[in-house]
Coordinates of C-alpha atoms in Angstrom, one line a residue:
M890 CA -45.2 -18.9 -165.2
S891 CA -46.9 -19.5 -168.6
T892 CA -45.7 -22.0 -171.2
E893 CA -45.2 -19.2 -173.6
Q894 CA -42.9 -17.4 -171.2
Q895 CA -41.0 -20.7 -170.6
T896 CA -40.3 -21.1 -174.3
R897 CA -39.6 -17.5 -175.1
R898 CA -36.3 -17.4 -177.0
V899 CA -34.5 -14.1 -176.4
A900 CA -31.1 -12.8 -177.3
L901 CA -29.0 -10.6 -175.1
F902 CA -27.5 -7.6 -176.8
A903 CA -24.8 -6.9 -174.2
T904 CA -23.8 -3.6 -175.7
C905 CA -20.2 -2.6 -176.2
L906 CA -20.0 -0.7 -172.9
T907 CA -21.5 -3.5 -170.8
D908 CA -19.3 -6.0 -172.5
T909 CA -16.2 -3.9 -172.0
F910 CA -16.7 -2.3 -168.6
F911 CA -19.5 -4.1 -166.8
P912 CA -19.5 -7.8 -167.9
D913 CA -21.1 -8.9 -164.6
T914 CA -24.1 -6.8 -165.6
A915 CA -24.6 -8.9 -168.7
K916 CA -24.2 -12.1 -166.7
A917 CA -26.8 -10.9 -164.2
V918 CA -29.2 -10.1 -167.0
V919 CA -28.9 -13.7 -168.3
R920 CA -29.4 -15.1 -164.8
L921 CA -32.5 -12.9 -164.3
L922 CA -34.1 -13.7 -167.6
E923 CA -33.4 -17.5 -167.2
R924 CA -34.9 -17.4 -163.7
L925 CA -38.0 -15.8 -165.3
G926 CA -38.3 -18.7 -167.7
C927 CA -36.6 -17.3 -170.8
M928 CA -34.2 -19.2 -173.0
V929 CA -31.3 -16.7 -173.4
E930 CA -28.7 -16.8 -176.1
F931 CA -25.7 -14.5 -176.7
P932 CA -25.1 -14.2 -180.5
Q933 CA -21.3 -14.2 -180.9
A934 CA -21.5 -12.0 -184.0
Q935 CA -22.9 -9.0 -182.2
T936 CA -21.0 -5.8 -182.3
C937 CA -21.6 -2.1 -181.5
C938 CA -25.1 -0.8 -182.4
G939 CA -23.5 2.1 -184.2
Q940 CA -24.9 4.8 -181.9
M941 CA -21.6 6.5 -181.4
H942 CA -21.0 6.7 -185.1
Y943 CA -24.5 8.0 -185.8
N944 CA -24.5 10.6 -183.1
T945 CA -21.2 12.0 -184.3
G946 CA -22.5 12.3 -187.9
Y947 CA -20.9 9.2 -189.4
H948 CA -24.3 7.8 -190.5
D949 CA -22.6 5.9 -193.4
R950 CA -20.5 4.0 -190.8
A951 CA -23.5 3.2 -188.6
K952 CA -25.5 1.5 -191.5
P953 CA -23.2 -1.6 -191.8
L954 CA -23.3 -2.0 -188.0
A955 CA -27.1 -1.9 -188.1
R956 CA -27.2 -4.6 -190.9
N957 CA -24.8 -6.7 -188.8
V958 CA -27.0 -6.4 -185.7
A959 CA -30.0 -7.5 -187.8
S960 CA -28.1 -10.5 -189.1
A961 CA -26.6 -11.5 -185.8
F962 CA -30.0 -11.3 -184.0
A963 CA -32.3 -12.7 -186.7
G964 CA -34.8 -15.4 -185.6
Y965 CA -35.2 -14.4 -182.0
D966 CA -38.5 -13.6 -180.3
A967 CA -36.9 -10.5 -178.9
I968 CA -33.6 -8.8 -178.3
V969 CA -33.1 -7.5 -174.8
M970 CA -30.5 -4.9 -173.9
P971 CA -29.5 -3.3 -170.6
S972 CA -29.2 0.1 -172.3
G973 CA -31.8 2.7 -173.2
S974 CA -29.3 4.4 -175.5
C975 CA -28.7 1.3 -177.6
A976 CA -32.4 0.2 -177.6
G977 CA -33.3 3.7 -178.8
M978 CA -30.8 3.5 -181.6
V979 CA -32.0 0.2 -182.7
R980 CA -35.7 1.1 -182.5
H981 CA -35.7 4.6 -183.7
V982 CA -32.7 5.0 -186.1
Y983 CA -32.4 1.5 -187.7
P984 CA -35.8 1.9 -189.5
S985 CA -34.3 4.8 -191.4
F986 CA -31.6 2.4 -192.6
G987 CA -34.3 -0.1 -193.7
V988 CA -33.5 -2.4 -190.7
D989 CA -36.2 -3.6 -188.3
V990 CA -35.1 -5.4 -185.1
P991 CA -37.5 -6.4 -182.2
A992 CA -35.4 -4.7 -179.5
Y993 CA -36.4 -4.0 -175.9
E994 CA -34.7 -2.1 -173.1
L995 CA -34.5 -4.5 -170.1
S996 CA -37.0 -2.9 -167.8
E997 CA -39.7 -2.6 -170.5
Y998 CA -39.1 -6.2 -171.5
L999 CA -39.6 -7.3 -167.9
V1000 CA -42.7 -5.2 -167.2
D1001 CA -44.4 -5.0 -170.6
V1002 CA -43.6 -8.4 -172.2
L1003 CA -43.1 -10.7 -169.2
G1004 CA -45.5 -8.9 -166.9
V1005 CA -43.1 -8.9 -164.0
E1006 CA -42.6 -6.1 -161.5
D1007 CA -41.1 -8.1 -158.7
V1008 CA -38.1 -10.1 -159.7
G1009 CA -37.6 -11.6 -156.3
A1010 CA -34.5 -9.6 -155.5
Y1011 CA -33.5 -8.0 -152.3
F1012 CA -30.9 -5.3 -151.7
P1013 CA -31.0 -3.8 -148.2
H1014 CA -29.2 -0.6 -149.0
R1015 CA -30.2 2.8 -150.4
V1016 CA -29.7 3.2 -154.1
T1017 CA -29.8 6.1 -156.5
Y1018 CA -31.6 5.8 -159.8
H1019 CA -30.8 8.1 -162.7
P1020 CA -33.2 7.9 -165.7
T1021 CA -31.3 8.2 -168.9
C1022 CA -32.4 10.7 -171.6
H1023 CA -32.8 8.0 -174.2
S1024 CA -34.9 5.8 -172.0
L1025 CA -37.2 8.6 -171.1
R1026 CA -37.4 10.5 -174.4
M1027 CA -36.8 8.0 -177.1
L1028 CA -38.2 4.9 -175.6
G1029 CA -40.8 6.3 -173.1
V1030 CA -39.7 3.8 -170.5
G1031 CA -41.2 6.0 -167.8
D1032 CA -41.4 4.5 -164.3
R1033 CA -40.8 0.9 -165.3
P1034 CA -37.3 0.8 -163.7
L1035 CA -38.7 2.4 -160.5
R1036 CA -41.5 -0.2 -160.3
L1037 CA -38.9 -2.9 -160.6
L1038 CA -36.8 -1.3 -157.8

């Protein structure tokens, strides 16, 4: 593991759905990134990315959320989120609000930034993978999740 990787300071954007319905997923992401040498922080001021507002036409209500995300996550090398939808919102819609945030969907951060395709995990059962529309179309994540599986 390189020194750069060991000192990489990342913030976990847990997303409102993960935080509310799947908190163990957020905890697992932290454990994984720390095991891979990242210093992971969870900014307490994080809130919804505003995608639900934006997608339903309430663009004026999404803008303050975008500014809050930019403020809450300022100063990190990267923001990692276990959601293609939220990452897509942050990367593709925020710039239209004048907000630029270094956001990555989890699988692209692991593969593209950390250069990892084997996280050392083992699961001896069959799984089903469903590629989300946002991860495929907005982010171009492609086969990264499958390479990690």
